[in-house]
PDB file of C-alpha atoms in Angstrom:
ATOM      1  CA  UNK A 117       2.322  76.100 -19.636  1.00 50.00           C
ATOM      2  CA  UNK A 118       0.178  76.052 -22.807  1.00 55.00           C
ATOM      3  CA  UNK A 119      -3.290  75.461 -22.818  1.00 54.00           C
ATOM      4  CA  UNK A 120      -2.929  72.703 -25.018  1.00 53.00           C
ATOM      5  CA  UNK A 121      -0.594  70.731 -23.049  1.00 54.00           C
ATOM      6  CA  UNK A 122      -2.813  71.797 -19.781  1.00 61.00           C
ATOM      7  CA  UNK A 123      -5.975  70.260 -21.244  1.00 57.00           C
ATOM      8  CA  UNK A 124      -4.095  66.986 -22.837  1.00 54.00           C
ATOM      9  CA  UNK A 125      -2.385  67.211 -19.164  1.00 64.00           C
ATOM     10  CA  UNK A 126      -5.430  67.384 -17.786  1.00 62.00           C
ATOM     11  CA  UNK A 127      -7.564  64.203 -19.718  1.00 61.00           C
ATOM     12  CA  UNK A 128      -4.162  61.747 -19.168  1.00 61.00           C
ATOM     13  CA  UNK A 129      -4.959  62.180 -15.449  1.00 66.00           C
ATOM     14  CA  UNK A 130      -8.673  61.870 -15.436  1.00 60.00           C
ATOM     15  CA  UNK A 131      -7.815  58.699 -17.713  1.00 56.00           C
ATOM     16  CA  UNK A 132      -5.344  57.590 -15.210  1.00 63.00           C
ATOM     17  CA  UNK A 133      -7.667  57.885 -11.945  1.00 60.00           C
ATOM     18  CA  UNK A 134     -10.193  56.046 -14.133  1.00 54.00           C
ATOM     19  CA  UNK A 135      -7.948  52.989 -14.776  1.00 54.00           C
ATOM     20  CA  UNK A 136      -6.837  53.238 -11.171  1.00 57.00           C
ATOM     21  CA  UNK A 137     -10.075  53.890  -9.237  1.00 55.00           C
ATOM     22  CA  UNK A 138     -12.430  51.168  -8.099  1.00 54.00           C
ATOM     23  CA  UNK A 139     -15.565  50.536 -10.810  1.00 52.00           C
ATOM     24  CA  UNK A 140     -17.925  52.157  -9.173  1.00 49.00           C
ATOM     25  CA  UNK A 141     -15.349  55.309  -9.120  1.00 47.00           C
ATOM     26  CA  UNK A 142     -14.482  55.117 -12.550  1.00 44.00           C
ATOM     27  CA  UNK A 143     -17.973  55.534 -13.274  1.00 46.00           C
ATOM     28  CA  UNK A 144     -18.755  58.356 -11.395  1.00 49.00           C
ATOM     29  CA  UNK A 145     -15.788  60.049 -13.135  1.00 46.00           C
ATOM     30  CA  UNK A 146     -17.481  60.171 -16.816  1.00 48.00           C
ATOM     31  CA  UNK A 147     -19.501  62.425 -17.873  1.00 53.00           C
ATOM     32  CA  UNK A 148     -23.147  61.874 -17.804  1.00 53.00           C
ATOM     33  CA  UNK A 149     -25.173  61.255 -21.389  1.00 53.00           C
ATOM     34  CA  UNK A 150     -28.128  62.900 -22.288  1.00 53.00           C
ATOM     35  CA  UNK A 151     -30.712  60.979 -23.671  1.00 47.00           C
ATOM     36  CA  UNK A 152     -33.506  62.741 -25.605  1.00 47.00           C
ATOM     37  CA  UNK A 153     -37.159  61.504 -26.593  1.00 49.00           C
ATOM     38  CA  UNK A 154     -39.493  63.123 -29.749  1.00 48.00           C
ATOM     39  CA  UNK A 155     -42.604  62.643 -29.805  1.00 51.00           C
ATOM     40  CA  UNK A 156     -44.486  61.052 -31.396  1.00 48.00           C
ATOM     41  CA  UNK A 157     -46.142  63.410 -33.517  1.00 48.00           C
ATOM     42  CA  UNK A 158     -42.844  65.262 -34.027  1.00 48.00           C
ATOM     43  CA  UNK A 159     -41.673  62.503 -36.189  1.00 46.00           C
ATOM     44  CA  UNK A 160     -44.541  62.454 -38.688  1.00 47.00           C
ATOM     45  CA  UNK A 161     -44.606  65.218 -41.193  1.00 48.00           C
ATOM     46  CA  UNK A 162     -47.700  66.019 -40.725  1.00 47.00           C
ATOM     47  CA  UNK A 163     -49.296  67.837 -37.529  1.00 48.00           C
ATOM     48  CA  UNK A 164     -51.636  65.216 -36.127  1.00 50.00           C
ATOM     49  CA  UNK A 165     -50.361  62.790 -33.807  1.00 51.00           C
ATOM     50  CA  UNK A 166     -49.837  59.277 -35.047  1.00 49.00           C
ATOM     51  CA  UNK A 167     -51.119  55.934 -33.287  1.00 49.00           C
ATOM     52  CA  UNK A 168     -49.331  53.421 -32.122  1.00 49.00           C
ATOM     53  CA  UNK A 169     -48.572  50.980 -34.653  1.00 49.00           C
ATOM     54  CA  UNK A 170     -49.736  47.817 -32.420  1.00 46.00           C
ATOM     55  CA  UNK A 171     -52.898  49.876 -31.151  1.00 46.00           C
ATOM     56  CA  UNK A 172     -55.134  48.747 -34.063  1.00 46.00           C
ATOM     57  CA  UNK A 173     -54.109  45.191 -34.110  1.00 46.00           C
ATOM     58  CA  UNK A 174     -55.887  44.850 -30.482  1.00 46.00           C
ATOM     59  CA  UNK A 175     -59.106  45.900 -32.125  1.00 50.00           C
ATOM     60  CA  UNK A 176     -59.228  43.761 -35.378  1.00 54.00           C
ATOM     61  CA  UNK A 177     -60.560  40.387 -36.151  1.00 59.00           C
ATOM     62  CA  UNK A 178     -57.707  37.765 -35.578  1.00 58.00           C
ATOM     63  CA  UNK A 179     -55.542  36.507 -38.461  1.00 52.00           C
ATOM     64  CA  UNK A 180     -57.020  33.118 -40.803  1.00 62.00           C
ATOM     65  CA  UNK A 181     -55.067  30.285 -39.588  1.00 62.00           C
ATOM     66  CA  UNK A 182     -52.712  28.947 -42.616  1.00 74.00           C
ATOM     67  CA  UNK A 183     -54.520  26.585 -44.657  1.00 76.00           C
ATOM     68  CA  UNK A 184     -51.741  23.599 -43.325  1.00 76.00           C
ATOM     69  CA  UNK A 185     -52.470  24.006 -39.639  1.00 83.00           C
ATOM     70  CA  UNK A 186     -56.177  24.439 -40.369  1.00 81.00           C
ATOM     71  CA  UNK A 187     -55.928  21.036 -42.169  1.00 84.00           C
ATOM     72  CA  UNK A 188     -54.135  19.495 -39.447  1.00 85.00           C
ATOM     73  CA  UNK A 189     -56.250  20.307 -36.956  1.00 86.00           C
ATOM     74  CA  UNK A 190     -59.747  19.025 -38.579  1.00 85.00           C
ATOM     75  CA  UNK A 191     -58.318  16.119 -39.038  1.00 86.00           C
ATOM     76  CA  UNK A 192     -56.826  15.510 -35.407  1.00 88.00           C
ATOM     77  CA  UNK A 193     -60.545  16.883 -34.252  1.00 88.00           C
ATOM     78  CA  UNK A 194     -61.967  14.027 -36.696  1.00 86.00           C
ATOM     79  CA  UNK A 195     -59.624  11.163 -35.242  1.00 85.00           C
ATOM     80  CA  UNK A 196     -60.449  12.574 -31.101  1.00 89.00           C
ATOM     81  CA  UNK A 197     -64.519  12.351 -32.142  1.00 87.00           C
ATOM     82  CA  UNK A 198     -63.823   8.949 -34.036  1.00 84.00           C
ATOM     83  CA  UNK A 199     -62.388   7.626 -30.545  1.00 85.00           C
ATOM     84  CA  UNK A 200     -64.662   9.379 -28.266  1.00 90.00           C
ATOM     85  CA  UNK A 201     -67.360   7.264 -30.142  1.00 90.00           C
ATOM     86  CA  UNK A 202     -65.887   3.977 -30.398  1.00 90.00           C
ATOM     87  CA  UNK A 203     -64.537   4.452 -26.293  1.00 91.00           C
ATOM     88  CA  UNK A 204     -68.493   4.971 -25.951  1.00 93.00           C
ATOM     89  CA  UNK A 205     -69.357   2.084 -27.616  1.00 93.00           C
ATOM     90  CA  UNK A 206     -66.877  -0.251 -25.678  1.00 93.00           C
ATOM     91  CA  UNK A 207     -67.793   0.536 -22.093  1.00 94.00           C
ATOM     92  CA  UNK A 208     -71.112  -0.365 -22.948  1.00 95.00           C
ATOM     93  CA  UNK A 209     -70.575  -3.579 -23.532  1.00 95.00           C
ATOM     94  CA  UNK A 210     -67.687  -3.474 -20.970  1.00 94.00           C
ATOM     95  CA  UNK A 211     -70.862  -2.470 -17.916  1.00 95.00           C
ATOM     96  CA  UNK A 212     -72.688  -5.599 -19.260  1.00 96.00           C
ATOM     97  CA  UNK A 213     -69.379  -7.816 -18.693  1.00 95.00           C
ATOM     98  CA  UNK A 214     -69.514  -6.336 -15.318  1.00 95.00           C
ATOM     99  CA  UNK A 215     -73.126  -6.709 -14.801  1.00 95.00           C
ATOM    100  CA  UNK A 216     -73.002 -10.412 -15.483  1.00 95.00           C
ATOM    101  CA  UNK A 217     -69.403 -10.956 -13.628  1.00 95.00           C
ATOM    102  CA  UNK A 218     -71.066  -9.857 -10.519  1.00 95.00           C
ATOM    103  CA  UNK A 219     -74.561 -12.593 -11.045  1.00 95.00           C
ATOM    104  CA  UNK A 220     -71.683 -15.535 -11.753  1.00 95.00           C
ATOM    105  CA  UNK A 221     -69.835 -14.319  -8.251  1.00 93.00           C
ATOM    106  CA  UNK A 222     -72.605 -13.752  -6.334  1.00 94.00           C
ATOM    107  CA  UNK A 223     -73.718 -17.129  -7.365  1.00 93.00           C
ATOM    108  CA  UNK A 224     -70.904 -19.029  -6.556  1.00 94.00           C
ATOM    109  CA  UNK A 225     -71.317 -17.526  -3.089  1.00 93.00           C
ATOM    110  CA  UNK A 226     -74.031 -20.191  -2.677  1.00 93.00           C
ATOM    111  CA  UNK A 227     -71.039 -22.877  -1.777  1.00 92.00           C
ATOM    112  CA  UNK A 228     -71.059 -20.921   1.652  1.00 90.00           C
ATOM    113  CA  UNK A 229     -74.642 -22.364   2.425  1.00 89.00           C
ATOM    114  CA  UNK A 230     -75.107 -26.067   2.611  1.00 88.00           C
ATOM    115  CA  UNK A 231     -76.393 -25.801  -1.284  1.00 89.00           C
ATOM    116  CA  UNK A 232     -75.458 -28.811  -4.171  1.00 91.00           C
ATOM    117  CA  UNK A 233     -72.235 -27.959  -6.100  1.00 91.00           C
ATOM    118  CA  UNK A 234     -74.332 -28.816  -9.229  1.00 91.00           C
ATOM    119  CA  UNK A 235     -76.630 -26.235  -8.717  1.00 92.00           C
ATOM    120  CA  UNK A 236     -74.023 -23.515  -7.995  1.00 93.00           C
ATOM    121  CA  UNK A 237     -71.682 -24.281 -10.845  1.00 94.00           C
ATOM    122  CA  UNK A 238     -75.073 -24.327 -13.051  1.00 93.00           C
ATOM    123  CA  UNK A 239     -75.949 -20.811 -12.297  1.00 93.00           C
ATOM    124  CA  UNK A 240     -71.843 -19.342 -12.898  1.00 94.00           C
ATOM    125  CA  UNK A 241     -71.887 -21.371 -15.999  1.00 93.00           C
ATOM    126  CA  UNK A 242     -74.989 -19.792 -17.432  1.00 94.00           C
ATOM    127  CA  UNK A 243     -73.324 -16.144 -16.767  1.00 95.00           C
ATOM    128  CA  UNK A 244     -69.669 -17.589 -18.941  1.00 95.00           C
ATOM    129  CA  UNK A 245     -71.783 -17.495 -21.480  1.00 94.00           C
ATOM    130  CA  UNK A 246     -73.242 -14.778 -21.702  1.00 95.00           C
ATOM    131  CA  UNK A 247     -70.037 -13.013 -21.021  1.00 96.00           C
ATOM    132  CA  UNK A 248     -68.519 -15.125 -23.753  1.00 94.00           C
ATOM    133  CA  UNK A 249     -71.066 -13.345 -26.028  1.00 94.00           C
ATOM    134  CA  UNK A 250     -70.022 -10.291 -24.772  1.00 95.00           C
ATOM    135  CA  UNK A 251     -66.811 -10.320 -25.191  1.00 94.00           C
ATOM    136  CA  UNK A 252     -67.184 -11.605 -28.921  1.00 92.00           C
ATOM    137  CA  UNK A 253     -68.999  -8.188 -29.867  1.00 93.00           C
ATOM    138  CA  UNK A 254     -65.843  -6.478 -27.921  1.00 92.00           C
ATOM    139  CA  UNK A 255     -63.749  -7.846 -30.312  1.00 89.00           C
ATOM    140  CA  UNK A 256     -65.927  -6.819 -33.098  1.00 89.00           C
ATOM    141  CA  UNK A 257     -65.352  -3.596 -32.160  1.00 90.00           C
ATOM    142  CA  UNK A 258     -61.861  -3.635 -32.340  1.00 87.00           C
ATOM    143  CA  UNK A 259     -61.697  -4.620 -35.554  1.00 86.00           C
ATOM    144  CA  UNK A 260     -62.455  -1.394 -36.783  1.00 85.00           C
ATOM    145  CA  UNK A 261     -59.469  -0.179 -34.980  1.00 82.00           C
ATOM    146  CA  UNK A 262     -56.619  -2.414 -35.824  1.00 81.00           C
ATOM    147  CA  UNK A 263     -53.618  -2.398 -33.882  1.00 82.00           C
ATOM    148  CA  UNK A 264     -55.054   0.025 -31.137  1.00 84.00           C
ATOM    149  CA  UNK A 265     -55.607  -3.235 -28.986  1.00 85.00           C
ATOM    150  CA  UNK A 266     -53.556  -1.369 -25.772  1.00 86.00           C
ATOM    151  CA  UNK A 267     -54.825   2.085 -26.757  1.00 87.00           C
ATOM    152  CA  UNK A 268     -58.376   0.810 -24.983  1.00 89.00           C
ATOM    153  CA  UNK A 269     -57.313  -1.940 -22.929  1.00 90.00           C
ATOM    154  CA  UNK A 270     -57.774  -0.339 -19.712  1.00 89.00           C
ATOM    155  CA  UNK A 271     -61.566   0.106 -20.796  1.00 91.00           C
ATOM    156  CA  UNK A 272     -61.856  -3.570 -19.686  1.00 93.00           C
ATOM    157  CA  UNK A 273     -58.937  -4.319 -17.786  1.00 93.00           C
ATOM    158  CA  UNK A 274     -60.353  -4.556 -14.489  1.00 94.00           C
ATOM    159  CA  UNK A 275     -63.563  -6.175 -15.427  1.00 94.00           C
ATOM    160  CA  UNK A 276     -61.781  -9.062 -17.614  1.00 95.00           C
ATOM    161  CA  UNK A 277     -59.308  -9.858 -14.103  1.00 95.00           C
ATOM    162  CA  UNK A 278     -62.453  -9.986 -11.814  1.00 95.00           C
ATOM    163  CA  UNK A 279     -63.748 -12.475 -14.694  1.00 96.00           C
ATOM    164  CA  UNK A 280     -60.436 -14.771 -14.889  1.00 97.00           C
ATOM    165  CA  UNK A 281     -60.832 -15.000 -10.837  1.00 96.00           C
ATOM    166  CA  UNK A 282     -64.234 -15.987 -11.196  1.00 96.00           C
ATOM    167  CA  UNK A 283     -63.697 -18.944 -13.724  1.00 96.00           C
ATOM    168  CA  UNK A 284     -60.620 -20.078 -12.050  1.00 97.00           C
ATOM    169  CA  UNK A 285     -62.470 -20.354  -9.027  1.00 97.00           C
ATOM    170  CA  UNK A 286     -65.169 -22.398 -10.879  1.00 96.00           C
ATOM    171  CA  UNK A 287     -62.835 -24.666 -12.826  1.00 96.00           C
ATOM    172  CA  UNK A 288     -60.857 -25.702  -9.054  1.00 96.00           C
ATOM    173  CA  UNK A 289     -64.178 -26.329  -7.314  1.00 95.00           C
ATOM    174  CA  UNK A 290     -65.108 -28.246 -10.728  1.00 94.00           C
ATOM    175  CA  UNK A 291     -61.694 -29.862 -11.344  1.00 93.00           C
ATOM    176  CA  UNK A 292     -59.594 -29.270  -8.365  1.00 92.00           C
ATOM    177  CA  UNK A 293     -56.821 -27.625  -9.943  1.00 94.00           C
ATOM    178  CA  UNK A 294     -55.448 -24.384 -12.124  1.00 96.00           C
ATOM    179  CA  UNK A 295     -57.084 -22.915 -15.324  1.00 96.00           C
ATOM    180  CA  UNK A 296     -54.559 -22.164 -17.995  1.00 95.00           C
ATOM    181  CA  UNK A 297     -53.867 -19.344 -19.484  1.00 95.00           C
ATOM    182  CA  UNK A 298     -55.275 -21.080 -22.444  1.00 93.00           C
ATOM    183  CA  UNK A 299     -58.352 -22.439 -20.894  1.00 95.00           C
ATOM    184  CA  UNK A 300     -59.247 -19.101 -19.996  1.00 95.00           C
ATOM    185  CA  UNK A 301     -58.861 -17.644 -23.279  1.00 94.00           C
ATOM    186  CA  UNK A 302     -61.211 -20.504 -24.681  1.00 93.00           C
ATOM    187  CA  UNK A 303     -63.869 -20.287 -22.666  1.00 94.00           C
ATOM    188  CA  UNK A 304     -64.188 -16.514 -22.611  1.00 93.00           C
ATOM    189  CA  UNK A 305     -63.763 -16.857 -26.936  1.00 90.00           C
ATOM    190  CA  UNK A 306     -60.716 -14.818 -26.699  1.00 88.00           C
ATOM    191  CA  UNK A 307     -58.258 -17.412 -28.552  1.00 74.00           C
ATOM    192  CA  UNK A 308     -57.363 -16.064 -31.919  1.00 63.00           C
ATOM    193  CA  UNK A 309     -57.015 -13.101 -33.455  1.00 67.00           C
ATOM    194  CA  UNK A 310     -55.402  -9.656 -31.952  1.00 75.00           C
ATOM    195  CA  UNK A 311     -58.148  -9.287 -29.255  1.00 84.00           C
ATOM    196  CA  UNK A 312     -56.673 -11.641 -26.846  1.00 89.00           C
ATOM    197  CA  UNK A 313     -56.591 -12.182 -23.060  1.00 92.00           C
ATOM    198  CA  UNK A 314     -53.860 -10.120 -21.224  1.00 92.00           C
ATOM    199  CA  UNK A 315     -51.114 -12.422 -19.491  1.00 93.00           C
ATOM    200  CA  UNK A 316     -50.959  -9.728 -16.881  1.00 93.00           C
ATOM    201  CA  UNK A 317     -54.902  -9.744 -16.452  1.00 94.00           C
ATOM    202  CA  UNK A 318     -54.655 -13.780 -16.090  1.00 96.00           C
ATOM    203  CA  UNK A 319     -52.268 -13.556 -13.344  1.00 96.00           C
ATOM    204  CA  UNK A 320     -53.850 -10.769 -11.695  1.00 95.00           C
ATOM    205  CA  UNK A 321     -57.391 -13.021 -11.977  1.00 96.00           C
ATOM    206  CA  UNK A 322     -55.304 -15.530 -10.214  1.00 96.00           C
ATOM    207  CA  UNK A 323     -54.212 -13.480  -7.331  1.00 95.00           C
ATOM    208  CA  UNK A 324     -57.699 -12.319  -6.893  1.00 95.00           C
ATOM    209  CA  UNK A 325     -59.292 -16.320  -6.699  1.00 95.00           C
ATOM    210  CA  UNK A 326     -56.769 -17.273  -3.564  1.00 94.00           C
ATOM    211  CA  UNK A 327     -58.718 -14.411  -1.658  1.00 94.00           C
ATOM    212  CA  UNK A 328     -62.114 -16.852  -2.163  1.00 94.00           C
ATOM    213  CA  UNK A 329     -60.166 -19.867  -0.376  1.00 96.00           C
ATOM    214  CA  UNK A 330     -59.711 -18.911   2.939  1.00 95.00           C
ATOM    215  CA  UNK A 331     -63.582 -18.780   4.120  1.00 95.00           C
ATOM    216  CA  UNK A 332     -64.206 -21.280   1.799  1.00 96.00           C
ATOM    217  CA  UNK A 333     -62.087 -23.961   3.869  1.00 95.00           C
ATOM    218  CA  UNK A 334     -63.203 -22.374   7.397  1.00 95.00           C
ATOM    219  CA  UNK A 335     -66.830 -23.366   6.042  1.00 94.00           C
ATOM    220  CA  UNK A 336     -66.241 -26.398   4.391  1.00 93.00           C
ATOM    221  CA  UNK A 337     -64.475 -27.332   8.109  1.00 94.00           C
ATOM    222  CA  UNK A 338     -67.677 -26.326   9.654  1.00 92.00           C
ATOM    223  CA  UNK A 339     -69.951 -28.657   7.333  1.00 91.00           C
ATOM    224  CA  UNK A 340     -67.631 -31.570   8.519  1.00 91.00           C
ATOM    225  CA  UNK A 341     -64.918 -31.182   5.219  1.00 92.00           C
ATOM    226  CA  UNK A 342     -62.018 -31.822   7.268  1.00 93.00           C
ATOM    227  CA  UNK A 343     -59.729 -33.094   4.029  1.00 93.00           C
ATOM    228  CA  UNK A 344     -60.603 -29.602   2.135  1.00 94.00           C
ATOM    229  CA  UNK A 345     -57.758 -27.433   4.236  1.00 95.00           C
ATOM    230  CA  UNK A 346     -55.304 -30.059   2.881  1.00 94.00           C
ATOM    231  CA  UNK A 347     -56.745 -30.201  -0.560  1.00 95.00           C
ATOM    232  CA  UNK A 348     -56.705 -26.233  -0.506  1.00 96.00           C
ATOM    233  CA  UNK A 349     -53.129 -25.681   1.385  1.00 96.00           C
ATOM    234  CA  UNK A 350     -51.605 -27.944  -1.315  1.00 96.00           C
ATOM    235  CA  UNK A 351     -52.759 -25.775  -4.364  1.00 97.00           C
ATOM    236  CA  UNK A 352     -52.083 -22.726  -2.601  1.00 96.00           C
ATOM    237  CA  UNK A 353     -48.639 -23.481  -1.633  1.00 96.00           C
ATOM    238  CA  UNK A 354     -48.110 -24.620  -5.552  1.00 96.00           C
ATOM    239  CA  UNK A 355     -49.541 -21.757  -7.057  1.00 96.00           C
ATOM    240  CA  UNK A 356     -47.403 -19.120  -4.679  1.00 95.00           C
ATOM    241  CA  UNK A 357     -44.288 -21.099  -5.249  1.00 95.00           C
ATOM    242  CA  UNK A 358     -45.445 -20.817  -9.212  1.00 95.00           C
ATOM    243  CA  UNK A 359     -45.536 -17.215  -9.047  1.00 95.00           C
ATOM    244  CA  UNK A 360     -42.122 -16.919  -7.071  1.00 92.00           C
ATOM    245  CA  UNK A 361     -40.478 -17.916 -10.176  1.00 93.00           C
ATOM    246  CA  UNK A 362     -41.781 -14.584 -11.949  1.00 92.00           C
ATOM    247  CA  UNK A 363     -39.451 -11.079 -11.380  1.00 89.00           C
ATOM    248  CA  UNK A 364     -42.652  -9.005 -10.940  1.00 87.00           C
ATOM    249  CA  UNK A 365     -42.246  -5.314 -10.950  1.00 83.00           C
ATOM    250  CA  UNK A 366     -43.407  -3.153  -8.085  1.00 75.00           C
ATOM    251  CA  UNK A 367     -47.228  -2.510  -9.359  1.00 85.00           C
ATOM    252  CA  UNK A 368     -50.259  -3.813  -8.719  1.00 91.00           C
ATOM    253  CA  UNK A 369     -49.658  -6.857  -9.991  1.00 92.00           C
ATOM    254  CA  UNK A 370     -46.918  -7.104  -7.268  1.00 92.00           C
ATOM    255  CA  UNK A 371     -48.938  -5.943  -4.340  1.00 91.00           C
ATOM    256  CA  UNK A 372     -51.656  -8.626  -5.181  1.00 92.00           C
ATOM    257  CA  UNK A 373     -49.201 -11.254  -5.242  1.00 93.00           C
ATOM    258  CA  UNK A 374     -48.020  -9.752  -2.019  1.00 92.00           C
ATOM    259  CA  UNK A 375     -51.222 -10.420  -0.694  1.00 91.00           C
ATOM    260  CA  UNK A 376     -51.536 -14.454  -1.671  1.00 94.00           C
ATOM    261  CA  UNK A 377     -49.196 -14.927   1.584  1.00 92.00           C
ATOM    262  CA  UNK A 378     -52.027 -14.306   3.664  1.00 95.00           C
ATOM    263  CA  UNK A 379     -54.569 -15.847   2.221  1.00 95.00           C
ATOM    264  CA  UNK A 380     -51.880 -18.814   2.548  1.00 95.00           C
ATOM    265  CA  UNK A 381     -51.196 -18.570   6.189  1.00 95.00           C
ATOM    266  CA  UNK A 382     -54.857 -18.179   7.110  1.00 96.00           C
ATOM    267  CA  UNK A 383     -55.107 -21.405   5.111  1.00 96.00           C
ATOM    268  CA  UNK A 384     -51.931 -22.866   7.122  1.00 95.00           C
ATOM    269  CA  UNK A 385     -53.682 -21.973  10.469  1.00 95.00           C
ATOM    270  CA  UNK A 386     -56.645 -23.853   9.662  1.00 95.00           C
ATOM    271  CA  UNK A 387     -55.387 -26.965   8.441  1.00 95.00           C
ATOM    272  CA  UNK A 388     -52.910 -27.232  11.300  1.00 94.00           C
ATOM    273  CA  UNK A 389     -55.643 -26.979  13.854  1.00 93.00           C
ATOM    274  CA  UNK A 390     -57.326 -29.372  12.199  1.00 93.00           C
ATOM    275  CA  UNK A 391     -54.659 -31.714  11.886  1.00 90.00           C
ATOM    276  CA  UNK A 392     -53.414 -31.117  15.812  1.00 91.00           C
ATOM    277  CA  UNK A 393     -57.235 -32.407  16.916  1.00 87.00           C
ATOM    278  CA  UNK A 394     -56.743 -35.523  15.024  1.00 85.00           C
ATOM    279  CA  UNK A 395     -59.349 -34.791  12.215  1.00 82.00           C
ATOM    280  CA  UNK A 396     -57.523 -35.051   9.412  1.00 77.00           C
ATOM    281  CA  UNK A 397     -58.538 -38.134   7.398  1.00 75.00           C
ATOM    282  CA  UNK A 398     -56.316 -40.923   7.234  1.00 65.00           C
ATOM    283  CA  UNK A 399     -54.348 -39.892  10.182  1.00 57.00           C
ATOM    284  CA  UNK A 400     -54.322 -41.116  13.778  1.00 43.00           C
ATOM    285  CA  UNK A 401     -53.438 -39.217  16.847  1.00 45.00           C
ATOM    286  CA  UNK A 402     -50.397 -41.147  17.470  1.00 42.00           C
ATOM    287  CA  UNK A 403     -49.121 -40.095  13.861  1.00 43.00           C
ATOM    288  CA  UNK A 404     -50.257 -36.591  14.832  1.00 42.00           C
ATOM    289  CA  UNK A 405     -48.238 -36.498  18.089  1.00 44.00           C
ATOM    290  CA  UNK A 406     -45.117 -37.777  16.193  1.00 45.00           C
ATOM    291  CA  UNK A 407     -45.482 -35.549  13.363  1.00 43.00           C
TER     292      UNK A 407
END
C-alpha cells in the first residue's frame, strides 16, 4: 500500500474512534496544543521592560466626577441638609406637645382621689391650650414644606394619639359621651388647611381612652358611684360595636382595638357584681333575681 493511502487510511480511523468513543475518549485522542506566552518586554521594541498598563492608575489621583452627576449630587446633599433642619425644628416643638400631654394626664389622674371634677378638668384644660399653641407653630412649619404633610408625620404621630385619648377622656367625664373627629380637630386648631388631624391617630386616641375606664369605675364604685359601671358599660359597648363596623388591617391600629375587649369585660365584671348585690340604682332585688 502507498503511503498516501496509509496515512489518509490512517486519519479516517482515528476520526472514526473519535466519533465512536465516549467524550472523555475522544478527547484524549487529539493532539495536545501548545500554548506559548512573550513577555512582556519581548513585545516592546525597545529593551526595557514595560509596566503594566493598569499599574499607574492605582497610584494617581481619582478621575473629576462629570459636571452632571456633580450637579446632581449638591443638590440632593442641599435637599437631605434642608430636611435634617426642618426634622430638627419639628421635634422640638413635638417634645413640648409631649411635655404638656403628660401635665394634662397626670392631672386628670386626680379623679382617682376624692378631688372636685371642676378642679381636675381646670388643670387638663389649661394644658389644651397650650398644646393648641403648639400645634399652631407645627403647622407653621409645614408650610414651608408643602405637600410633605406624611413625609414627617411620624415625627408626631404618637404624641398627637396620646393627646386625642387625653381630650376624649376629658370631653366624656365633661359631657358623658364621644368627641368627634371634628371636635378634636377644633380644639387642638387643626381644622383647616393641609396640616390636619390623622383619622388613623383619632381612632387610635380612642382605643387608648377605654384603657382609663376600667379603674376609673372600680373607684368611682368605691366612693359609693354605683350608676357609673352602667353609665361606662353603655359607652363602651357603643363605641366597640362602632369600631366593628371598620375592616381594620392587621397593625397597630388593629391590636389596640383588639385590646378594647378587655377593658370591656373588666367593665362587664364590675357592673354585674354590682348589679347581683342589689346596688344598682333604680333596681330592687326582686328585679335583680328575675333578671
Amino acid at each position: 500500500m502507498r503511503p498516501a493511502a496509509t496515512a489518509v487510511a490512517a486519519s479516517a480511523a482515528a476520526l472514526r474512534a473519535a466519533f465512536l468513543a465516549p467524550p472523555a475518549a475522544a478527547f484524549r485522542l487529539l493532539p495536545p496544543r501548545r500554548v506559548f506566552f512573550l513577555p512582556l518586554h519581548r513585545l516592546s521594541s525597545s529593551s526595557s521592560p514595560v509596566a503594566p498598563p493598569c499599574a499607574a492608575s492605582f497610584d494617581s489621583q481619582p478621575l473629576p466626577l462629570p459636571a452632571f452627576m456633580d450637579a446632581q449630587f449638591e443638590s440632593f446633599r442641599a435637599q437631605l441638609d434642608g430636611s435634617s433642619a426642618l426634622r430638627d425644628r419639628i421635634r422640638a416643638v413635638v417634645s413640648e406637645v409631649e411635655s404638656a400631654s403628660r401635665a394634662a394626664s397626670a392631672a386628670l389622674l386626680l379623679i382617682h382621689q376624692p378631688v372636685p371634677l371642676s378642679d381636675v378638668l381646670g388643670k387638663a384644660k389649661a394644658q389644651v391650650e397650650v398644646i393648641k399653641g403648639l400645634y399652631s407653630q407645627l403647622a407653621e412649619i409645614l408650610k414651608e414644606c408643602p405637600d410633605q404633610y406624611y413625609r414627617y408625620h411620624g415625627d408626631w404621630k404618637s404624641e398627637t394619639q396620646s393627646v386625642v385619648s387625653m381630650l376624649a377622656f376629658t370631653h366624656w367625664l365633661e359631657n358623658g359621651g364621644l368627641l368627634t373627629h371634628a371636635e378634636a380637630q377644633e380644639k387642638l386648631g387643626l381644622g383647616s388647611g393641609e396640616f390636619g388631624l390623622d383619622v388613623e391617630d383619632y381612632l387610635t386616641g380612642l382605643c387608648f381612652m377605654s384603657n382609663d375606664f376600667p379603674r376609673y369605675v372600680v373607684n368611682r364604685v368605691t366612693a359609693g358611684d354605683y350608676d357609673c359601671p352602667r353609665k361606662v358599660l353603655s359607652f363602651l359597648t357603643d363605641l366597640h360595636a362602632s369600631f366593628r363596623m371598620l375592616n381594620l388591617r392587621n397593625d397597630f391600629l388593629r391590636k389596640k382595638f383588639d385590646g378594647m375587649k378587655y377593658d370591656l369585660r373588666r367593665v362587664e365584671e364590675v357592673f354585674y357584681d354590682v348589679k347581683i348585690r342589689g346596688l344598682v340604682p333604680g333596681e330592687s332585688k326582686q328585679e335583680v333575681a328575675q333578671s
